[in-house]
């Protein structure tokens, strides 16, 4: 088994399952959902210089890296709204939301939907690369060229790990 990446918010436990429709309770709508008892974090965006303090963004990174794609999408969407859904930060988050959508679709066995989300993410990351002030290679600690490459590889059908049937959580990207 591959080594999992470090956690940015290790004090926030990972959910007991990664949401899949029809398999696990909906995290927010079902009384047994794993997000029922949680309170929303302070999603206030304090600017690029303080990204290491931005809980919804970092929570999304932790969730994504550990196979919780629906949950990562939700965390990043909260962050996306907090930053006003615009500018380089908004664009990065929009691309990450699409990448999480790709993971969620692939985990559900929906290859064409996963590839479509990955293509959208690749387009966003590609446009972002050319628009970042000063040509910065990183934004919010992430390498834009690496994100673009990953999204392009997934869109073309590569970089996806075979999903194990019955797993409660499964990382689908290599």
Coordinates of C-alpha atoms in Angstrom, one line a residue:
X1 CA 0.0 0.0 0.0
X2 CA 1.3 3.5 -0.9
X3 CA 2.2 5.8 1.9
X4 CA -0.5 8.4 2.6
X5 CA 0.4 12.1 2.5
X6 CA 0.8 14.0 5.8
X7 CA -2.3 15.6 7.3
X8 CA -2.5 19.4 7.5
X9 CA -5.2 19.3 10.2
X10 CA -4.4 16.1 12.1
X11 CA -6.6 17.1 15.0
X12 CA -9.7 16.9 12.8
X13 CA -10.5 13.2 12.4
X14 CA -11.3 11.8 9.0
X15 CA -14.9 10.6 8.5
X16 CA -15.7 6.9 9.1
X17 CA -16.6 6.5 5.4
X18 CA -16.3 8.3 2.1
X19 CA -19.8 9.1 0.9
X20 CA -21.2 7.0 -2.0
X21 CA -24.8 7.3 -2.9
X22 CA -26.8 4.2 -2.1
X23 CA -24.0 2.7 -0.1
X24 CA -23.6 5.1 2.9
X25 CA -25.9 7.6 4.5
X26 CA -25.8 11.1 2.9
X27 CA -23.4 13.1 5.2
X28 CA -25.7 16.1 5.7
X29 CA -29.2 15.0 4.7
X30 CA -29.4 11.7 6.5
X31 CA -29.8 11.7 10.3
X32 CA -27.0 9.0 10.4
X33 CA -24.7 11.0 8.1
X34 CA -21.2 11.6 9.3
X35 CA -21.4 15.4 9.1
X36 CA -24.6 15.7 11.2
X37 CA -22.8 16.3 14.5
X38 CA -20.1 18.6 13.1
X39 CA -20.2 22.4 13.2
X40 CA -19.0 24.4 10.3
X41 CA -15.5 25.8 10.7
X42 CA -14.7 29.5 10.4
X43 CA -14.3 29.7 6.7
X44 CA -13.1 33.3 6.6
X45 CA -10.5 33.9 3.9
X46 CA -7.6 36.0 5.1
X47 CA -5.7 36.2 1.8
X48 CA -3.0 34.2 0.1
X49 CA -0.3 34.9 2.7
X50 CA -2.3 33.1 5.4
X51 CA -3.5 30.0 3.5
X52 CA -1.8 27.8 6.1
X53 CA -4.5 29.0 8.5
X54 CA -7.5 28.5 6.2
X55 CA -9.3 25.5 7.7
X56 CA -11.8 24.8 4.9
X57 CA -9.1 24.7 2.3
X58 CA -6.7 22.6 4.3
X59 CA -9.6 20.3 5.3
X60 CA -10.3 19.8 1.6
X61 CA -6.7 18.9 1.0
X62 CA -6.7 16.3 3.8
X63 CA -9.9 14.8 2.7
X64 CA -8.9 14.6 -1.0
X65 CA -5.5 13.1 -0.3
X66 CA -7.1 10.4 1.8
X67 CA -9.9 9.4 -0.6
X68 CA -12.9 11.5 0.6
X69 CA -13.8 13.1 -2.7
X70 CA -17.4 14.2 -2.0
X71 CA -16.3 15.6 1.4
X72 CA -13.3 17.4 -0.2
X73 CA -15.6 18.9 -2.8
X74 CA -17.8 20.3 0.0
X75 CA -14.9 21.7 2.0
X76 CA -13.4 23.4 -1.1
X77 CA -16.8 24.8 -2.1
X78 CA -17.1 26.4 1.3
X79 CA -13.6 27.9 0.7
X80 CA -14.5 29.0 -2.8
X81 CA -17.5 30.9 -1.6
X82 CA -15.5 32.5 1.2
X83 CA -12.9 33.9 -1.2
X84 CA -15.6 35.4 -3.4
X85 CA -15.3 32.7 -6.2
X86 CA -13.0 34.9 -8.1
X87 CA -9.3 35.7 -8.7
X88 CA -6.5 33.2 -8.8
X89 CA -7.6 31.6 -5.4
X90 CA -11.2 31.2 -6.7
X91 CA -9.9 29.6 -10.0
X92 CA -7.6 27.2 -8.1
X93 CA -10.5 26.1 -5.9
X94 CA -12.8 25.7 -8.9
X95 CA -10.2 23.4 -10.4
X96 CA -9.8 21.5 -7.2
X97 CA -13.6 21.1 -6.9
X98 CA -13.7 19.6 -10.4
X99 CA -10.8 17.3 -9.5
X100 CA -12.7 16.1 -6.4
X101 CA -15.7 15.6 -8.7
X102 CA -13.6 13.4 -10.9
X103 CA -12.5 11.3 -7.9
X104 CA -16.1 11.0 -6.7
X105 CA -17.3 9.9 -10.2
X106 CA -14.5 7.4 -10.6
X107 CA -15.0 5.9 -7.2
X108 CA -18.7 5.3 -8.3
X109 CA -17.5 3.6 -11.4
X110 CA -18.5 6.5 -13.7
X111 CA -15.5 6.8 -15.9
X112 CA -16.9 9.2 -18.5
X113 CA -18.1 11.6 -15.8
X114 CA -14.7 11.3 -14.0
X115 CA -12.9 12.1 -17.3
X116 CA -15.2 15.1 -18.0
X117 CA -14.6 16.6 -14.5
X118 CA -10.8 16.0 -15.0
X119 CA -10.9 17.8 -18.4
X120 CA -12.7 20.8 -16.7
X121 CA -10.1 20.8 -14.0
X122 CA -7.3 20.6 -16.5
X123 CA -8.8 23.6 -18.4
X124 CA -9.1 25.7 -15.2
X125 CA -5.5 24.8 -14.1
X126 CA -4.1 25.6 -17.6
X127 CA -5.8 29.0 -17.7
X128 CA -4.7 29.7 -14.1
X129 CA -1.0 28.9 -15.0
X130 CA -1.0 31.7 -17.5
X131 CA -2.9 34.2 -15.3
X132 CA -1.1 34.1 -12.0
X133 CA 0.7 37.4 -11.2
X134 CA 4.4 37.0 -11.6
X135 CA 4.1 33.6 -13.1
X136 CA 4.1 31.9 -9.7
X137 CA 4.4 28.2 -10.0
X138 CA 2.6 27.6 -6.7
X139 CA -0.6 28.8 -5.2
X140 CA -1.9 28.0 -1.8
X141 CA 1.1 25.6 -1.5
X142 CA 0.1 23.6 -4.6
X143 CA 2.1 23.4 -7.9
X144 CA -0.2 24.5 -10.7
X145 CA 1.7 22.6 -13.4
X146 CA 1.5 19.4 -11.4
X147 CA -2.2 19.8 -10.8
X148 CA -2.7 20.4 -14.5
X149 CA -0.6 17.3 -15.4
X150 CA -2.6 15.1 -13.0
X151 CA -5.9 16.4 -14.4
X152 CA -4.8 15.8 -18.0
X153 CA -3.6 12.3 -17.2
X154 CA -6.9 11.4 -15.6
X155 CA -8.9 13.0 -18.4
X156 CA -7.1 10.7 -20.8
X157 CA -7.8 7.6 -18.7
X158 CA -4.5 7.3 -16.9
X159 CA -3.5 7.7 -13.3
X160 CA -6.5 5.9 -11.9
X161 CA -6.1 3.0 -9.4
X162 CA -8.5 0.0 -9.6
X163 CA -11.2 0.7 -7.0
X164 CA -11.7 -2.1 -4.5
X165 CA -15.4 -3.2 -4.1
X166 CA -16.8 -2.7 -0.7
X167 CA -14.0 -0.4 0.7
X168 CA -15.3 2.4 2.9
X169 CA -12.7 4.8 1.7
X170 CA -10.6 4.4 -1.4
X171 CA -8.0 6.6 -3.0
X172 CA -8.5 6.4 -6.8
X173 CA -5.6 8.5 -8.1
X174 CA -2.0 7.3 -8.2

